[in-house]
């Protein structure tokens, strides 16, 4: 997704904006640009490709004595990733510029109307229309022109605007795309950015802009107003606990590897303070659901995308098993367009690392409109989903920079297991003994992962030499591990570009087994759990067809050695914890193969960390 950075204050603006954009690179982009105001003129630099290309053309201007400006990294939605389409975009005069993240859905009709009035466009983007529309509405009052413009547009936006006629002020505004404001400690500087990491080198004091709000940023003030009424809004300043280092690689080669190894801490941070270590009793005050609400719920929708959807699939098994509430799991982009049968006895739970995924956000808005109570499981404080849901269960995984989600996923699983215990205990259907058992299992899993991570990494590294050049890969699992087979396939395909598919092991005979030959690698998750024998049968069927098996199984299971030499053994844990534990080798396999193939692990091609467009 696009990245926006803006600054007004005592510092030289270009170094601030470039540093902020570098912290947003993980969002994925294909062109970049900056603009600053100097001697009454807006000076703009734009380029295709990475920020290094931009720095090369900015050259000595990086020390320009300007103290107000904007920067942007563009992830193309309308128009190819070219210099002409890179932001900032200008109006006809060149005295007003706009940077934008989102999609203006009615830009085509607006552009035709503006063309008829004599406006000339130099790009294919929807953003340039905003610049010309503000110009068309500008009659000396920039704020009025922006409010009128945004009243005319349909779609999602987070924008930054700078006008030479108002040289001390940046204007920020948002609707459905994230934008966070920063105030530096001594109150002398104001910042805007698409995400928190861009602010961390400068400040931890942030204000979250909400939909249909705008802000005026000057060197000494950062004030927020309603787009609809124009009234000033008093906003809470949040202190972010993350520091810039946390968002750095901490010595690991890639953010993804760092985040894989951060998972024990992410799980521990997510559950601590929410579960009684002795009784297993769960308390999640911020969830926004009373005991009476729980007893009134007759159905749960779990709504998510991608990896977060895999977490939802696991949660379905847990919630139905321990809370006895029927669960429907939906991919958000399907959920939002199907005819939903919803009433106030349905609880909708969104699962999202970013809290900004457009389809998931649209899903909870629809569910809310239809009368459902909404809870979100989310990793980003103050993200849109957390401010629109009735309740939030934060995953305290810390900033996840790698595009491929890892620690956020296992933290989501930990949060969803907490949620399961919360539901079952409030309904009175989990006995104190079972609460103790399940609580101990959850509390103990982080330590098991911490101990085993380096061992698994070494085993995987030795194993991949004969697999990294494969063109296809199958992953199979049953029950709680079927979603982990899907997750393992997604991890591999999104960072190594190998075509990988995950299947329910029992599904092989219904088609996929036709794919098995001596070239096809199949990773099977085969812990000694309730469906172990069934998976072993599937594995034997694969062996009989010369499939190249990798088995992830339970330590001490000698039978696996009669099937293949490529085995990763994991400790026996409570079977409900297997999905969390068995994710680890799948993540490390994807990482090892992708790095062996020389892929850009942290910023895979075509992908963005946060999909804020549908
Ligand atoms: C995860 O590895 C993927 N990059 C992607 O599927 C991601 O899980 C999905 O886009 C949902 O994002 P969210 O959790 O921020 O909503």
Coordinates of C-alpha atoms and ligand atoms in Angstrom, one line a residue:
X1 CA 0.0 0.0 0.0
X2 CA 1.0 3.6 -0.5
X3 CA 3.0 5.4 2.2
X4 CA 2.6 9.0 3.2
X5 CA 4.9 11.1 5.4
X6 CA 4.5 14.8 6.1
X7 CA 6.3 17.2 8.4
X8 CA 6.1 20.9 9.6
X9 CA 8.6 22.0 12.2
X10 CA 12.1 23.2 13.0
X11 CA 14.0 20.3 11.4
X12 CA 15.0 20.3 7.7
X13 CA 12.1 18.6 6.1
X14 CA 13.7 16.4 3.4
X15 CA 15.8 14.2 5.8
X16 CA 12.7 13.7 8.0
X17 CA 10.5 12.7 5.1
X18 CA 13.0 10.3 3.6
X19 CA 13.6 8.6 6.9
X20 CA 9.9 8.2 7.4
X21 CA 9.4 6.8 3.9
X22 CA 12.2 4.3 4.5
X23 CA 10.3 3.0 7.6
X24 CA 7.2 2.5 5.4
X25 CA 9.0 0.6 2.6
X26 CA 7.6 -2.7 4.0
X27 CA 4.2 -1.6 2.8
X28 CA 5.3 -2.3 -0.7
X29 CA 5.7 0.3 -3.4
X30 CA 6.9 0.9 -7.0
X31 CA 7.6 4.7 -7.2
X32 CA 8.2 7.6 -4.8
X33 CA 8.3 11.3 -4.5
X34 CA 8.9 14.3 -2.2
X35 CA 7.9 17.9 -2.2
X36 CA 9.0 20.9 -0.1
X37 CA 8.2 24.6 0.0
X38 CA 11.1 27.1 -0.4
X39 CA 10.9 30.8 -1.2
X40 CA 7.2 30.5 -1.9
X41 CA 7.7 27.7 -4.5
X42 CA 6.9 24.0 -4.3
X43 CA 9.9 21.9 -5.3
X44 CA 9.0 18.3 -6.2
X45 CA 11.1 15.3 -7.0
X46 CA 9.6 12.0 -8.2
X47 CA 10.9 8.7 -9.5
X48 CA 10.0 5.2 -10.5
X49 CA 11.3 2.4 -8.4
X50 CA 12.9 2.5 -4.9
X51 CA 13.8 5.3 -2.6
X52 CA 17.4 5.0 -3.5
X53 CA 16.5 6.3 -7.0
X54 CA 14.8 9.3 -5.4
X55 CA 17.7 10.1 -3.2
X56 CA 19.9 10.0 -6.3
X57 CA 18.0 12.8 -8.0
X58 CA 17.4 14.8 -4.8
X59 CA 21.1 15.1 -4.4
X60 CA 22.1 18.3 -2.6
X61 CA 18.5 19.4 -2.2
X62 CA 18.4 17.0 0.8
X63 CA 19.9 19.9 2.8
X64 CA 17.4 22.4 1.4
X65 CA 16.6 24.9 4.2
X66 CA 12.9 24.1 4.1
X67 CA 10.8 23.1 7.1
X68 CA 7.6 21.9 5.6
X69 CA 6.9 19.1 3.0
X70 CA 5.4 15.8 2.1
X71 CA 6.7 12.4 0.8
X72 CA 5.0 9.4 -0.7
X73 CA 5.7 5.8 -1.8
X74 CA 3.2 4.6 -4.3
X75 CA 1.7 1.1 -4.7
X76 CA 0.0 1.4 -8.1
X77 CA -3.7 1.1 -8.2
X78 CA -4.7 3.4 -11.1
X79 CA -1.9 3.9 -13.7
X80 CA 1.4 2.1 -14.2
X81 CA 4.3 2.6 -11.7
X82 CA 5.9 5.5 -13.7
X83 CA 7.5 8.8 -12.7
X84 CA 4.5 10.7 -14.2
X85 CA 2.1 8.7 -12.0
X86 CA 4.3 9.0 -8.8
X87 CA 3.0 11.4 -6.1
X88 CA 3.0 14.2 -5.2
X89 CA 0.5 15.4 -7.8
X90 CA 0.0 19.1 -8.6
X91 CA -2.8 21.3 -9.8
X92 CA -2.5 23.5 -13.0
X93 CA -0.6 26.2 -11.2
X94 CA 2.0 24.0 -9.5
X95 CA 1.3 25.9 -6.3
X96 CA -0.7 23.0 -4.7
X97 CA 0.2 19.4 -4.3
X98 CA -1.5 16.3 -3.0
X99 CA -0.3 12.9 -1.8
X100 CA -2.9 10.1 -1.4
X101 CA -3.4 6.6 -0.3
X102 CA -6.6 4.9 -1.3
X103 CA -9.0 4.8 -4.3
X104 CA -11.2 7.7 -5.6
X105 CA -14.0 5.6 -7.1
X106 CA -15.6 8.4 -9.1
X107 CA -12.4 10.0 -10.3
X108 CA -13.2 9.3 -13.9
X109 CA -16.4 11.5 -14.0
X110 CA -14.7 14.1 -11.9
X111 CA -11.8 14.3 -14.3
X112 CA -14.0 14.7 -17.3
X113 CA -15.9 17.6 -15.6
X114 CA -12.5 19.2 -14.8
X115 CA -11.2 18.7 -18.3
X116 CA -14.3 20.4 -19.6
X117 CA -13.4 23.4 -17.4
X118 CA -9.9 23.5 -18.9
X119 CA -7.8 21.4 -16.5
X120 CA -5.0 19.5 -18.1
X121 CA -3.8 16.2 -16.6
X122 CA -0.4 14.7 -16.8
X123 CA -1.0 11.4 -15.2
X124 CA -3.4 8.4 -15.2
X125 CA -4.0 8.6 -11.5
X126 CA -7.1 9.3 -9.4
X127 CA -4.9 11.4 -7.1
X128 CA -4.2 14.1 -9.6
X129 CA -7.9 14.6 -9.9
X130 CA -7.9 15.6 -6.2
X131 CA -5.3 18.3 -6.8
X132 CA -7.3 19.8 -9.6
X133 CA -10.6 19.6 -7.8
X134 CA -9.1 21.4 -4.8
X135 CA -7.8 24.0 -7.2
X136 CA -11.2 24.3 -8.8
X137 CA -12.8 24.8 -5.4
X138 CA -10.1 27.1 -4.0
X139 CA -11.1 30.7 -3.4
X140 CA -8.5 31.8 -0.9
X141 CA -9.6 29.3 1.8
X142 CA -7.7 26.0 1.5
X143 CA -9.7 24.3 4.3
X144 CA -13.0 25.1 2.7
X145 CA -11.8 24.0 -0.7
X146 CA -10.6 20.6 0.7
X147 CA -13.8 20.1 2.6
X148 CA -15.8 20.8 -0.5
X149 CA -13.6 18.5 -2.6
X150 CA -13.8 15.6 -0.2
X151 CA -17.5 16.0 -0.1
X152 CA -17.6 15.3 -3.8
X153 CA -15.3 12.3 -3.9
X154 CA -16.4 8.7 -3.3
X155 CA -14.0 6.1 -2.1
X156 CA -11.1 5.8 0.3
X157 CA -8.4 8.4 1.0
X158 CA -5.7 9.4 3.3
X159 CA -4.3 12.6 1.9
X160 CA -1.7 15.3 2.6
X161 CA -2.0 18.7 1.0
X162 CA 0.5 21.6 0.7
X163 CA -0.4 24.9 -0.9
X164 CA 2.1 27.8 -1.5
X165 CA -0.7 30.1 -0.5
X166 CA -0.7 28.7 3.1
X167 CA 3.0 28.1 3.5
X168 CA 3.1 27.2 7.2
X169 CA 0.4 24.5 7.1
X170 CA 0.0 20.9 6.0
X171 CA -3.5 19.6 5.7
X172 CA -4.2 15.9 6.4
X173 CA -7.5 14.1 5.9
X174 CA -8.8 10.5 5.9
X175 CA -11.6 8.3 5.0
X176 CA -11.1 4.5 5.1
X177 CA -7.3 4.7 4.7
X178 CA -5.0 4.9 7.7
X179 CA -3.3 8.2 8.8
X180 CA -1.6 8.8 12.1
X181 CA -0.3 12.2 13.4
X182 CA 2.7 12.8 15.5
X183 CA 3.8 15.6 17.8
X184 CA 7.4 15.8 18.7
X185 CA 8.2 15.9 22.4
X186 CA 8.9 19.6 22.8
X187 CA 5.7 20.4 20.7
X188 CA 7.7 22.2 18.0
X189 CA 7.0 19.8 15.2
X190 CA 4.0 18.1 13.6
X191 CA 4.1 14.9 11.6
X192 CA 1.7 12.8 9.5
X193 CA 2.2 9.2 8.3
X194 CA 0.4 6.2 7.0
X195 CA 1.7 4.0 9.9
X196 CA 3.5 4.3 13.2
X197 CA 7.0 3.1 12.3
X198 CA 7.5 6.2 10.2
X199 CA 7.1 8.4 13.3
X200 CA 9.2 6.3 15.7
X201 CA 12.6 7.9 14.9
X202 CA 11.0 11.3 15.9
X203 CA 8.3 10.8 18.4
X204 CA 6.1 8.3 20.3
X205 CA 3.3 10.8 20.9
X206 CA 0.6 10.0 18.3
X207 CA -2.9 11.0 17.4
X208 CA -5.1 8.7 15.4
X209 CA -7.1 10.5 12.7
X210 CA -10.5 8.9 12.2
X211 CA -12.7 8.7 9.1
X212 CA -13.9 12.1 7.9
X213 CA -11.6 14.0 10.1
X214 CA -8.9 16.4 8.9
X215 CA -6.0 18.0 10.6
X216 CA -4.0 21.2 10.3
X217 CA -0.3 20.7 11.0
X218 CA 2.1 23.6 11.6
X219 CA 5.4 23.9 13.4
X220 CA 3.8 24.5 16.7
X221 CA 0.4 23.0 16.5
X222 CA -1.5 19.9 15.3
X223 CA -5.3 20.3 15.5
X224 CA -8.0 18.0 14.3
X225 CA -11.4 18.9 12.9
X226 CA -14.6 17.3 11.6
X227 CA -14.8 17.3 7.8
X228 CA -18.5 17.3 8.0
X229 CA -19.0 20.2 10.5
X230 CA -15.6 21.9 10.5
X231 CA -15.7 21.8 14.3
X232 CA -12.5 21.3 16.2
X233 CA -12.2 17.9 17.9
X234 CA -10.3 17.2 21.1
X235 CA -8.2 14.1 20.4
X236 CA -6.4 11.8 22.8
X237 CA -2.6 11.6 22.5
X238 CA -1.4 8.0 22.6
X239 CA 2.1 7.1 23.7
X240 CA 3.4 4.3 21.5
X241 CA 5.4 1.7 23.5
X242 CA 7.2 0.5 20.4
X243 CA 10.6 2.0 19.9
X244 CA 12.4 2.5 16.6
X245 CA 14.7 -0.4 17.3
X246 CA 11.7 -2.8 17.6
X247 CA 10.9 -1.9 14.1
X248 CA 14.5 -2.6 13.1
X249 CA 16.0 -6.0 12.2
X250 CA 17.8 -6.5 15.5
X251 CA 20.7 -8.2 13.8
X252 CA 18.6 -10.7 11.8
X253 CA 19.1 -10.8 8.0
X254 CA 15.4 -10.1 7.4
X255 CA 12.5 -8.7 9.3
X256 CA 10.6 -12.0 8.6
X257 CA 13.3 -14.1 10.4
X258 CA 13.4 -11.7 13.3
X259 CA 9.6 -11.9 13.6
X260 CA 9.7 -15.7 13.4
X261 CA 12.0 -15.7 16.4
X262 CA 10.0 -13.1 18.2
X263 CA 7.0 -15.5 18.4
X264 CA 7.5 -16.8 21.9
X265 CA 7.5 -13.2 23.2
X266 CA 4.6 -12.3 21.0
X267 CA 2.5 -15.2 22.4
X268 CA 3.5 -14.4 25.9
X269 CA 2.8 -10.7 25.6
X270 CA -0.6 -11.6 24.1
X271 CA -1.7 -13.8 26.9
X272 CA -0.1 -12.2 29.9
X273 CA -2.5 -10.4 32.2
X274 CA -5.4 -12.1 30.6
X275 CA -5.2 -15.7 32.0
X276 CA -4.8 -16.9 35.6
X277 CA -1.7 -19.1 35.6
X278 CA -3.3 -21.5 38.2
X279 CA -7.0 -21.7 37.3
X280 CA -6.8 -20.9 33.6
X281 CA -9.6 -18.4 34.1
X282 CA -9.6 -15.8 31.3
X283 CA -10.4 -12.1 31.6
X284 CA -10.3 -9.7 28.6
X285 CA -11.8 -6.4 29.9
X286 CA -11.4 -4.6 26.5
X287 CA -13.4 -7.3 24.6
X288 CA -16.7 -5.3 25.1
X289 CA -18.8 -8.5 25.7
X290 CA -20.6 -9.1 29.0
X291 CA -21.3 -12.5 30.4
X292 CA -25.0 -12.0 29.5
X293 CA -23.9 -11.2 25.9
X294 CA -22.0 -14.4 25.7
X295 CA -25.0 -16.4 26.9
X296 CA -27.2 -14.6 24.3
X297 CA -24.9 -15.4 21.3
X298 CA -26.2 -18.2 19.1
X299 CA -23.8 -18.0 16.2
X300 CA -20.3 -16.5 15.5
X301 CA -19.0 -15.2 12.2
X302 CA -15.2 -15.1 11.9
X303 CA -14.1 -12.8 9.1
X304 CA -10.6 -12.3 7.8
X305 CA -8.3 -12.4 4.8
X306 CA -5.1 -14.5 4.0
X307 CA -3.1 -15.7 7.0
X308 CA -5.7 -14.2 9.3
X309 CA -8.3 -16.3 7.7
X310 CA -6.3 -19.4 8.5
X311 CA -6.3 -18.3 12.1
X312 CA -10.1 -18.1 11.9
X313 CA -10.3 -21.6 10.5
X314 CA -8.3 -22.9 13.5
X315 CA -10.5 -21.0 15.9
X316 CA -13.7 -22.6 14.5
X317 CA -12.5 -26.0 15.8
X318 CA -11.6 -24.6 19.2
X319 CA -14.8 -22.5 19.8
X320 CA -17.2 -25.3 18.7
X321 CA -15.3 -27.8 20.7
X322 CA -15.0 -25.8 24.0
X323 CA -17.7 -23.2 23.9
X324 CA -20.4 -25.1 21.9
X325 CA -21.2 -22.1 19.7
X326 CA -21.7 -22.7 16.0
X327 CA -19.0 -20.8 14.0
X328 CA -19.1 -19.7 10.4
X329 CA -15.7 -18.7 8.9
X330 CA -15.7 -16.4 5.9
X331 CA -13.0 -14.9 3.7
X332 CA -13.9 -11.2 4.1
X333 CA -14.1 -10.5 0.3
X334 CA -16.8 -13.2 0.1
X335 CA -18.5 -12.3 3.3
X336 CA -19.2 -8.7 2.3
X337 CA -21.0 -9.6 -0.8
X338 CA -23.1 -12.7 0.2
X339 CA -26.6 -12.4 1.6
X340 CA -25.9 -12.5 5.3
X341 CA -28.4 -13.8 7.8
X342 CA -27.5 -11.7 10.8
X343 CA -29.3 -10.6 14.0
X344 CA -28.4 -9.3 17.4
X345 CA -27.7 -12.9 18.5
X346 CA -24.8 -13.2 16.0
X347 CA -21.3 -12.1 17.1
X348 CA -19.0 -11.1 14.3
X349 CA -15.2 -11.3 15.0
X350 CA -12.7 -9.8 12.6
X351 CA -9.1 -11.0 12.7
X352 CA -6.6 -8.6 11.2
X353 CA -2.9 -7.8 11.9
X354 CA -3.2 -4.3 10.4
X355 CA -6.7 -3.5 11.3
X356 CA -7.0 -1.7 8.0
X357 CA -7.7 -4.5 5.4
X358 CA -10.4 -3.0 3.2
X359 CA -12.4 -6.2 2.8
X360 CA -12.4 -7.1 6.4
X361 CA -13.2 -3.6 7.4
X362 CA -16.2 -3.6 5.0
X363 CA -17.3 -6.9 6.4
X364 CA -17.5 -5.7 10.0
X365 CA -19.2 -2.5 8.9
X366 CA -21.9 -4.5 7.1
X367 CA -22.3 -6.9 10.1
X368 CA -22.6 -4.0 12.4
X369 CA -25.2 -2.4 10.2
X370 CA -27.2 -5.6 10.2
X371 CA -27.3 -5.6 14.0
X372 CA -24.4 -7.8 14.9
X373 CA -22.0 -7.0 17.8
X374 CA -18.5 -6.8 16.5
X375 CA -15.2 -7.7 18.1
X376 CA -11.8 -7.4 16.4
X377 CA -8.6 -9.4 17.1
X378 CA -6.0 -6.9 15.9
X379 CA -2.3 -6.1 16.3
X380 CA -2.2 -2.3 15.7
X381 CA -3.3 0.0 18.4
X382 CA -5.7 2.6 17.2
X383 CA -6.2 1.1 13.8
X384 CA -9.6 1.6 12.1
X385 CA -11.0 -1.8 13.0
X386 CA -10.2 -1.3 16.7
X387 CA -12.0 2.0 16.6
X388 CA -15.1 0.7 14.8
X389 CA -15.6 -2.6 16.6
X390 CA -17.5 -2.8 19.9
X391 CA -14.6 -4.5 21.5
X392 CA -11.0 -5.4 20.7
X393 CA -8.6 -8.2 21.7
X394 CA -5.2 -6.9 20.9
X395 CA -2.4 -9.3 19.8
X396 CA 0.6 -7.7 21.4
X397 CA 3.0 -9.0 18.8
X398 CA 4.7 -5.6 18.2
X399 CA 5.2 -4.1 14.8
X400 CA 5.2 -6.7 12.1
X401 CA 7.3 -5.4 9.2
X402 CA 7.7 -8.5 7.0
X403 CA 5.0 -8.7 4.4
X404 CA 4.6 -12.4 5.2
X405 CA 2.7 -12.5 8.5
X406 CA 4.4 -14.8 11.1
X407 CA 4.4 -13.6 14.7
X408 CA 1.0 -11.9 14.2
X409 CA -0.4 -15.2 13.1
X410 CA 0.7 -17.2 16.1
X411 CA -0.3 -14.3 18.4
X412 CA -3.7 -14.4 16.7
X413 CA -4.0 -18.1 17.5
X414 CA -3.1 -17.4 21.1
X415 CA -5.7 -14.6 21.3
X416 CA -8.3 -16.8 19.7
X417 CA -7.6 -19.6 22.2
X418 CA -8.0 -17.0 25.0
X419 CA -11.2 -15.9 23.4
X420 CA -12.4 -19.6 23.2
X421 CA -11.7 -20.0 26.9
X422 CA -13.4 -16.7 27.7
X423 CA -16.6 -17.9 25.8
X424 CA -16.6 -21.4 27.3
X425 CA -16.0 -20.1 30.8
X426 CA -18.7 -17.4 30.6
X427 CA -21.2 -19.9 29.2
X428 CA -20.3 -22.3 32.1
X429 CA -19.5 -25.2 29.7
X430 CA -15.8 -25.6 30.6
X431 CA -15.1 -27.3 33.9
X432 CA -12.5 -25.8 36.3
X433 CA -10.3 -28.9 35.6
X434 CA -10.5 -28.3 31.8
X435 CA -9.8 -24.6 32.3
X436 CA -6.7 -25.4 34.3
X437 CA -5.6 -28.0 31.6
X438 CA -6.1 -25.7 28.7
X439 CA -4.7 -22.7 30.5
X440 CA -1.5 -24.6 31.3
X441 CA -1.2 -25.7 27.6
X442 CA -1.5 -22.2 26.3
X443 CA 0.9 -20.7 28.9
X444 CA 3.5 -23.4 28.2
X445 CA 3.6 -23.3 24.4
X446 CA 5.7 -20.2 24.1
X447 CA 8.5 -21.8 26.1
X448 CA 8.4 -24.9 23.9
X449 CA 8.7 -22.8 20.8
X450 CA 11.5 -20.7 22.2
X451 CA 13.5 -23.8 23.0
X452 CA 12.8 -25.5 19.6
X453 CA 13.1 -22.6 17.2
X454 CA 16.9 -22.8 16.7
X455 CA 16.8 -26.6 16.4
X456 CA 14.0 -26.6 13.8
X457 CA 15.8 -23.9 11.9
X458 CA 18.9 -26.0 11.6
X459 CA 17.0 -29.1 10.6
X460 CA 15.1 -27.2 7.9
X461 CA 18.3 -25.6 6.6
X462 CA 19.8 -29.1 6.0
X463 CA 16.6 -30.4 4.5
X464 CA 15.9 -27.8 1.8
X465 CA 18.8 -28.4 -0.5
X466 CA 16.8 -31.0 -2.4
X467 CA 13.6 -29.1 -2.4
X468 CA 14.4 -25.4 -3.0
X469 CA 14.3 -25.7 -6.8
X470 CA 10.9 -27.4 -6.9
X471 CA 8.2 -25.8 -9.0
X472 CA 5.3 -27.1 -7.0
X473 CA 4.6 -28.1 -3.4
X474 CA 1.7 -29.7 -1.5
X475 CA 0.9 -29.3 2.2
X476 CA -1.6 -31.6 3.9
X477 CA -3.0 -31.7 7.4
X478 CA -6.2 -32.8 9.2
X479 CA -8.5 -31.2 11.7
X480 CA -6.8 -28.4 13.6
X481 CA -3.8 -28.8 11.3
X482 CA -5.6 -28.5 8.1
X483 CA -5.5 -24.6 8.3
X484 CA -1.8 -24.9 9.1
X485 CA -1.3 -26.8 5.8
X486 CA -3.0 -23.8 4.1
X487 CA -0.8 -21.4 6.0
X488 CA 2.3 -23.3 5.2
X489 CA 1.4 -23.2 1.5
X490 CA 0.6 -19.5 1.6
X491 CA 3.9 -18.7 3.3
X492 CA 5.9 -20.7 0.7
X493 CA 4.1 -19.3 -2.3
X494 CA 4.1 -15.6 -1.2
X495 CA 7.8 -15.4 -0.6
X496 CA 9.4 -18.0 -2.8
X497 CA 7.0 -17.8 -5.7
X498 CA 6.7 -21.6 -5.8
X499 CA 3.2 -22.8 -6.7
X500 CA 2.1 -24.3 -3.4
X501 CA -1.3 -25.6 -2.3
X502 CA -2.6 -26.7 1.1
X503 CA -5.2 -29.5 1.3
X504 CA -7.2 -31.4 3.9
X505 CA -5.3 -34.7 4.0
X506 CA -8.6 -36.6 3.5
X507 CA -9.2 -34.6 0.3
X508 CA -6.2 -36.1 -1.6
X509 CA -8.3 -39.0 -3.0
X510 CA -10.8 -36.5 -4.4
X511 CA -8.4 -35.1 -7.0
X512 CA -5.1 -33.8 -5.7
X513 CA -3.5 -37.3 -5.6
X514 CA -3.4 -37.2 -9.4
X515 CA -0.6 -34.6 -8.9
X516 CA 1.6 -37.1 -7.0
X517 CA 4.7 -38.4 -8.7
X518 CA 8.4 -38.6 -7.9
X519 CA 8.8 -34.9 -8.6
X520 CA 6.1 -33.7 -6.3
X521 CA 7.1 -32.6 -2.7
X522 CA 4.4 -33.0 -0.1
X523 CA 4.8 -31.7 3.5
X524 CA 2.5 -33.6 5.8
X525 CA 1.6 -32.4 9.3
X526 CA 1.3 -35.7 11.3
X527 CA 1.3 -35.2 15.0
X528 CA 0.2 -38.1 17.2
X529 CA -3.3 -36.7 17.8
X530 CA -6.8 -38.0 17.3
X531 CA -6.6 -38.2 13.5
X532 CA -3.0 -39.5 13.4
X533 CA -3.8 -42.9 11.9
X534 CA -5.9 -41.2 9.2
X535 CA -3.1 -39.0 8.1
X536 CA -0.6 -41.9 8.2
X537 CA -2.9 -43.7 5.7
X538 CA -2.9 -40.6 3.4
X539 CA 0.9 -40.5 3.7
X540 CA 1.2 -44.1 2.8
X541 CA -0.9 -43.5 -0.3
X542 CA 1.5 -40.8 -1.3
X543 CA 4.5 -43.0 -0.6
X544 CA 3.0 -45.7 -2.8
X545 CA 3.1 -43.1 -5.7
X546 CA 6.7 -42.1 -5.1
X547 CA 5.7 -38.7 -3.7
X548 CA 8.6 -36.8 -2.0
X549 CA 7.5 -36.6 1.6
X550 CA 8.5 -34.3 4.3
X551 CA 6.9 -35.2 7.6
X552 CA 6.4 -32.9 10.6
X553 CA 5.6 -35.3 13.5
X554 CA 5.9 -36.1 17.2
X555 CA 9.3 -36.8 18.8
X556 CA 9.8 -40.5 19.3
X557 CA 7.4 -41.6 16.5
X558 CA 9.7 -44.2 14.9
X559 CA 7.1 -45.2 12.4
X560 CA 7.8 -42.0 10.4
X561 CA 11.3 -43.3 9.7
X562 CA 9.8 -46.2 7.7
X563 CA 8.2 -43.7 5.4
X564 CA 10.8 -41.0 4.7
X565 CA 14.2 -39.7 5.8
X566 CA 13.0 -36.0 5.7
X567 CA 11.4 -35.6 9.1
X568 CA 11.1 -32.7 11.5
X569 CA 10.3 -33.9 15.0
X570 CA 8.5 -31.7 17.4
X571 CA 7.8 -32.2 21.1
X572 CA 4.5 -33.7 22.2
X573 CA 2.2 -30.9 23.4
X574 CA -1.5 -30.6 24.2
X575 CA -3.1 -31.4 20.8
X576 CA -5.0 -28.0 20.9
X577 CA -1.6 -26.3 20.8
X578 CA -0.4 -28.2 17.7
X579 CA -1.6 -25.6 15.3
X580 CA 0.7 -23.0 17.0
X581 CA 3.7 -25.3 17.3
X582 CA 3.4 -26.8 13.8
X583 CA 3.3 -23.4 12.2
X584 CA 6.9 -22.8 13.1
X585 CA 8.6 -25.4 10.7
X586 CA 6.2 -24.3 7.9
X587 CA 7.3 -20.7 8.4
X588 CA 11.0 -21.6 8.6
X589 CA 10.7 -23.9 5.5
X590 CA 9.2 -21.0 3.5
X591 CA 11.9 -18.6 4.7
X592 CA 14.8 -21.0 4.0
X593 CA 13.6 -21.9 0.5
X594 CA 12.9 -18.3 -0.4
X595 CA 16.3 -17.0 0.8
X596 CA 18.0 -20.0 -1.0
X597 CA 16.2 -18.9 -4.2
X598 CA 17.4 -15.3 -3.7
X599 CA 13.9 -13.9 -3.3
X600 CA 13.1 -10.5 -1.6
X601 CA 11.7 -12.1 1.6
X602 CA 10.5 -9.0 3.4
X603 CA 9.0 -7.3 0.3
X604 CA 7.8 -10.1 -2.1
X605 CA 6.9 -9.0 -5.6
X606 CA 3.4 -7.7 -6.1
X607 CA 2.5 -7.9 -2.4
X608 CA 1.7 -5.2 0.1
X609 CA 1.8 -5.5 3.9
X610 CA -1.6 -3.9 4.3
X611 CA -4.3 -4.3 1.6
X612 CA -6.3 -1.1 2.1
X613 CA -8.0 -1.4 -1.3
X614 CA -10.5 -4.1 -2.3
Ligands
LIG1 C1 0.1 -12.9 5.3 O1 1.3 -13.6 5.1 C2 -0.3 -12.2 4.0 N1 0.7 -11.3 3.6 C3 -1.7 -11.7 3.9 O2 -2.5 -12.8 3.5 C4 -2.4 -11.1 5.1 O3 -2.6 -12.1 6.1 C5 -3.8 -10.6 4.7 O4 -3.6 -9.5 3.8 C6 -4.6 -10.0 5.9 O5 -4.0 -8.9 6.5 P1 -4.5 -8.4 7.9 O6 -4.3 -9.5 8.9 O7 -3.7 -7.2 8.2 O8 -5.9 -8.1 7.8

